[in-house]
Tab-separated table of C-alpha atoms in Angstrom:
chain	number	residue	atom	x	y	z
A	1	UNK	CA	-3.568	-3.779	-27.309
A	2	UNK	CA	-1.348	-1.126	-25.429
A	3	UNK	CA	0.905	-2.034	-22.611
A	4	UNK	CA	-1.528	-0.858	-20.146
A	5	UNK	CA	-3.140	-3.603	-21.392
A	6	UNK	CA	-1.188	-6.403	-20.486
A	7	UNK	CA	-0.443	-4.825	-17.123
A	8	UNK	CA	-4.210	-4.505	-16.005
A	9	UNK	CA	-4.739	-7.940	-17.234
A	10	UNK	CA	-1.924	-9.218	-14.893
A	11	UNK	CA	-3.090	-7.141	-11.962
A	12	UNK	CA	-6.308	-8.900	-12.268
A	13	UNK	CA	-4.788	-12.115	-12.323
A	14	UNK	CA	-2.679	-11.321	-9.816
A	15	UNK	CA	-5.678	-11.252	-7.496
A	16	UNK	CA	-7.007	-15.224	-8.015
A	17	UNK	CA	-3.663	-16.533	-6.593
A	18	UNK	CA	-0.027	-15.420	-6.843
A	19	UNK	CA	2.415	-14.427	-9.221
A	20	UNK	CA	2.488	-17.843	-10.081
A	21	UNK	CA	-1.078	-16.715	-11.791
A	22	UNK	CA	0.794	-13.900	-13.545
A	23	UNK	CA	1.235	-15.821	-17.299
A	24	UNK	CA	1.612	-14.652	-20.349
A	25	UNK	CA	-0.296	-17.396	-22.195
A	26	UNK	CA	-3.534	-17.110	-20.233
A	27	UNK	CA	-3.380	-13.823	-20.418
A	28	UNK	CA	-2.822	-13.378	-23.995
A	29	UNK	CA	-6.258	-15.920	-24.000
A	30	UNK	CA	-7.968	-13.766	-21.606
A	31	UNK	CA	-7.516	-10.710	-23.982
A	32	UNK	CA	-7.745	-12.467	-27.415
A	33	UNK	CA	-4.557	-11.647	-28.725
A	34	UNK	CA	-1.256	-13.575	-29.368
A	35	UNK	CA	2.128	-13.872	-28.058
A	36	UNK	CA	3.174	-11.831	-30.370
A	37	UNK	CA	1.533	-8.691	-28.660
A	38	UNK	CA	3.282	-9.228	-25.224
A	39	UNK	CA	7.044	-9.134	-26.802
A	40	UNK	CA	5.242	-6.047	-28.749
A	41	UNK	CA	5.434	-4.231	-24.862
A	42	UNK	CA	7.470	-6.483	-22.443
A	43	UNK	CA	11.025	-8.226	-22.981
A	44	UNK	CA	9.870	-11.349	-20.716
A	45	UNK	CA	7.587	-12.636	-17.790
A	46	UNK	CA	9.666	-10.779	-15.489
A	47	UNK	CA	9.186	-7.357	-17.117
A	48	UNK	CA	5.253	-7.788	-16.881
A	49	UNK	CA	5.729	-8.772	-13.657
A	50	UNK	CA	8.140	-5.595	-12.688
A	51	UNK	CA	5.737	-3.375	-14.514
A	52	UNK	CA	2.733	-4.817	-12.067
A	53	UNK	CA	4.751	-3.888	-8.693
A	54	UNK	CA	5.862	-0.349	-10.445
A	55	UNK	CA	2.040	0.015	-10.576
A	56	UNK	CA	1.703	-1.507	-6.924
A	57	UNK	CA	3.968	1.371	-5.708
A	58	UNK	CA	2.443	4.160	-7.872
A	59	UNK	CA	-1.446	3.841	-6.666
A	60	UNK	CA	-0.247	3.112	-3.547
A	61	UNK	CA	2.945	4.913	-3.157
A	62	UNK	CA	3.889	8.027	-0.702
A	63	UNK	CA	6.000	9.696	-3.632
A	64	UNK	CA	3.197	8.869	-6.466
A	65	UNK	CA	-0.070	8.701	-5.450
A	66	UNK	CA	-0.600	10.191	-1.711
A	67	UNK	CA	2.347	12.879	-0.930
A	68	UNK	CA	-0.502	15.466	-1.813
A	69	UNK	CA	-2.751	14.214	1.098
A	70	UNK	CA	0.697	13.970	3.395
A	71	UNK	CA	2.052	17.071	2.661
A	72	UNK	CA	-1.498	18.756	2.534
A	73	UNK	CA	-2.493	21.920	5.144
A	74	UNK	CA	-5.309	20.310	6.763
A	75	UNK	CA	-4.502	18.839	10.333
A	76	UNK	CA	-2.640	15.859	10.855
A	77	UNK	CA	-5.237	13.705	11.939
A	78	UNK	CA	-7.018	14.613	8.966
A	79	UNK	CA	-4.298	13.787	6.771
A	80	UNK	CA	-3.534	10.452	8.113
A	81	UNK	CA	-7.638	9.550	7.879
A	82	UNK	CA	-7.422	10.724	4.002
A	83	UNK	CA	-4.910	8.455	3.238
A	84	UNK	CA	-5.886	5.753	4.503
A	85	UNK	CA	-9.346	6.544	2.937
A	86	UNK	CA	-7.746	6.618	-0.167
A	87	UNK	CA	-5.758	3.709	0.480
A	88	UNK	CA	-9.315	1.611	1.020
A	89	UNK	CA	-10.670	3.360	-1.903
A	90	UNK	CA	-7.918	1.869	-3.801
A	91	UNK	CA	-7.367	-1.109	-2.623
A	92	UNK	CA	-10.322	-3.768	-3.506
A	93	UNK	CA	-8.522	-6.885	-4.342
A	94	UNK	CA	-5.524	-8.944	-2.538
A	95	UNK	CA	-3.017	-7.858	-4.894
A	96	UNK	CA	-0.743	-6.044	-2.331
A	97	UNK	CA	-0.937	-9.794	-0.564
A	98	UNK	CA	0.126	-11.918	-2.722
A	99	UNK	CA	2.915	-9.338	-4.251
A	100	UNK	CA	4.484	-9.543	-0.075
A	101	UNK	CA	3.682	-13.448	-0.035
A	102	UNK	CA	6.165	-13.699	-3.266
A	103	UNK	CA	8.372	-11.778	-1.814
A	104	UNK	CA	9.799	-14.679	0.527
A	105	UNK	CA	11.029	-16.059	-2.594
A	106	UNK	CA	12.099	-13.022	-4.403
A	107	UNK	CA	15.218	-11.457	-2.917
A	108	UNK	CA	14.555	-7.926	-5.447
A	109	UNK	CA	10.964	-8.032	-5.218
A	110	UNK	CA	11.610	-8.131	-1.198
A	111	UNK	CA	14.151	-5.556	-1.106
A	112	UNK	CA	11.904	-3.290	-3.683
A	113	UNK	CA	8.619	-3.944	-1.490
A	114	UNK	CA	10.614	-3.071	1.917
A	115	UNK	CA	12.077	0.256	0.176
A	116	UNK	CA	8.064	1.070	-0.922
A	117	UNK	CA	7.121	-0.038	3.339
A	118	UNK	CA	10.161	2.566	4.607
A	119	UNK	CA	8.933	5.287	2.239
A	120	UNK	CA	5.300	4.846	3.196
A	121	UNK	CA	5.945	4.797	7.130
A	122	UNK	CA	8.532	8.161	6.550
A	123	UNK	CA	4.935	9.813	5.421
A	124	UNK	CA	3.476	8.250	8.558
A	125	UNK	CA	6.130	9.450	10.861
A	126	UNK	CA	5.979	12.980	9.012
A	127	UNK	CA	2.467	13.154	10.106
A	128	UNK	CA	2.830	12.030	13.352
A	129	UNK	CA	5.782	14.370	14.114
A	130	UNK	CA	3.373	17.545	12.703
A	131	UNK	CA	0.960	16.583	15.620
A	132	UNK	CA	4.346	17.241	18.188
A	133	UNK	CA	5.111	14.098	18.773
A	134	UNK	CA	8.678	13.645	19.348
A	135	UNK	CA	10.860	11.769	16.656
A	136	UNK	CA	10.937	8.007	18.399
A	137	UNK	CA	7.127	8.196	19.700
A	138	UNK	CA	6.452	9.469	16.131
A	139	UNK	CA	8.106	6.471	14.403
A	140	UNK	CA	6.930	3.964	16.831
A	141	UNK	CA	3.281	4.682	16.168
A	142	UNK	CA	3.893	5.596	12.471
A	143	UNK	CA	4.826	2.088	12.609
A	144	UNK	CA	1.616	0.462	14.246
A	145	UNK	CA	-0.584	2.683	11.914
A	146	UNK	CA	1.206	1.313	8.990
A	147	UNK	CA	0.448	-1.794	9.706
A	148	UNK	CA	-3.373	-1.345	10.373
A	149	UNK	CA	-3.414	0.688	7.129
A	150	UNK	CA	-1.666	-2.462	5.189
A	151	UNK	CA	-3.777	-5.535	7.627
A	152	UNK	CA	-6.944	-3.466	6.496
A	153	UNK	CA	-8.070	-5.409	3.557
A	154	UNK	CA	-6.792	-9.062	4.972
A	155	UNK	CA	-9.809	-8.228	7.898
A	156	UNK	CA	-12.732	-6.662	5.868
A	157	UNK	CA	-11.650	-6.977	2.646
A	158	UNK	CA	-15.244	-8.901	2.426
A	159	UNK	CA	-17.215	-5.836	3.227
A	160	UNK	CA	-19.094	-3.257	1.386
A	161	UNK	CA	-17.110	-0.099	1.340
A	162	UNK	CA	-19.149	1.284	3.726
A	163	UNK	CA	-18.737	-0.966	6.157
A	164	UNK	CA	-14.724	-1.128	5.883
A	165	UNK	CA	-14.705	2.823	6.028
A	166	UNK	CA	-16.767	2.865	9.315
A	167	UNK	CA	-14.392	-0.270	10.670
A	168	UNK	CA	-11.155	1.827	9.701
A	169	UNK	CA	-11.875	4.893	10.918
A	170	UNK	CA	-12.691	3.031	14.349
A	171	UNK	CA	-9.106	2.052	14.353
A	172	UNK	CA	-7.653	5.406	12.933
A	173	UNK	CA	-9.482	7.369	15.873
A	174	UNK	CA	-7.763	4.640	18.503
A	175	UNK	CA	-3.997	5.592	17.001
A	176	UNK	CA	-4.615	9.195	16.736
A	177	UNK	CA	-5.718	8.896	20.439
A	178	UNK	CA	-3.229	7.317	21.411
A	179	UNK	CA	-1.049	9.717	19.330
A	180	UNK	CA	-2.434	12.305	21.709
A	181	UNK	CA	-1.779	10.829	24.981
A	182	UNK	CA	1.412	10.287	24.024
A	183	UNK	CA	1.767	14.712	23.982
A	184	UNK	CA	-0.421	14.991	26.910
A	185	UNK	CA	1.748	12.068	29.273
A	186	UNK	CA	5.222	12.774	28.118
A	187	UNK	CA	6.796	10.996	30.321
A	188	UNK	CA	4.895	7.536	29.374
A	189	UNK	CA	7.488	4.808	27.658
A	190	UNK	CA	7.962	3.914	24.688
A	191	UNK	CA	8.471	0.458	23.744
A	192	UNK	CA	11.769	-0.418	22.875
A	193	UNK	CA	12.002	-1.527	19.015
A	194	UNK	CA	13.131	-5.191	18.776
């Protein structure tokens, strides 16, 4: 039993619940082994559990798993739809959900979570800036794409991957319009951020 292991066991039960679901005795059951083989790879509950969200960030993360898409040559618009593709592709349980839900609770887990959020909208904003937006229109929107990118899975998480694709790249194609009216209309506001 390697510490992989452990951690894909408690990524899976991660997904019925909470972290609450996160144990080490049912999960020791679930993978016929003993106790003994968790203090073999983890110090404590809270190690597995730190080890989960370090995976969280890495599939998901703009330093780990997608700076190749964001920093790739193709255009922006194409960059932005790849990772979210990816992001879909990854993405097939409501881990990521019930790691933010925890968070309310979890001062650290919060802070680390909202650290992973600024990273992953910098990418956004990166993106958005290569299309010539200027710095606040390219946050701002950044932004609102994030958060379609992260609500995806809460809305048609229940759908073939087909079907959440087609549904995503609906929304992508709205933002990246928008994007461009933004450069065409320069002189349209921009919210103020609250």
């Amino acid at each position: 039993m390697t510490r992989d292991d452990w951690i894909d066991a408690a990524w899976g039960a991660l997904s019925e619940g909470s972290l609450d679901t996160v144990k080490v005795d049912p999960i020791a059951k679930r993978l016929k082994v003993t106790r003994g083989s968790f203090y073999w790879h983890f110090k404590n509950r809270q190690d597995l559990i730190d080890a989960v969200v370090d995976r969280w960030i890495y599939r998901l993360g703009r330093t780990t798993a997608v700076h190749h898409l964001i920093d790739s040559e193709k255009p922006p618009a194409d960059r932005l739809w790849d990772v979210f593709e990816y992001v879909i592709r990854m993405v097939s349980g409501p881990q990521s959900v019930f790691l933010r839900l925890a968070a309310a609770s979890d001062p650290q887990l919060l802070q680390r979570i909202q650290s992973e959020d600024e990273n992953r909208i910098q990418g956004y904003t990166q993106i958005f800036s290569a299309m010539g937006l200027d710095e606040v229109r390219a946050r701002r929107i950044a932004e609102h794409y994030y958060v379609i990118v992260m609500s995806e899975f809460l809305r048609n998480g229940c759908l073939d991957l087909d079907q959440r694709l087609a549904a995503a790249r609906v929304q992508h194609e709205f933002v990246t319009e928008t994007a461009r009216l933004f450069l065409e209309h320069p002189r349209c506001a921009v919210p103020p951020s609250r």
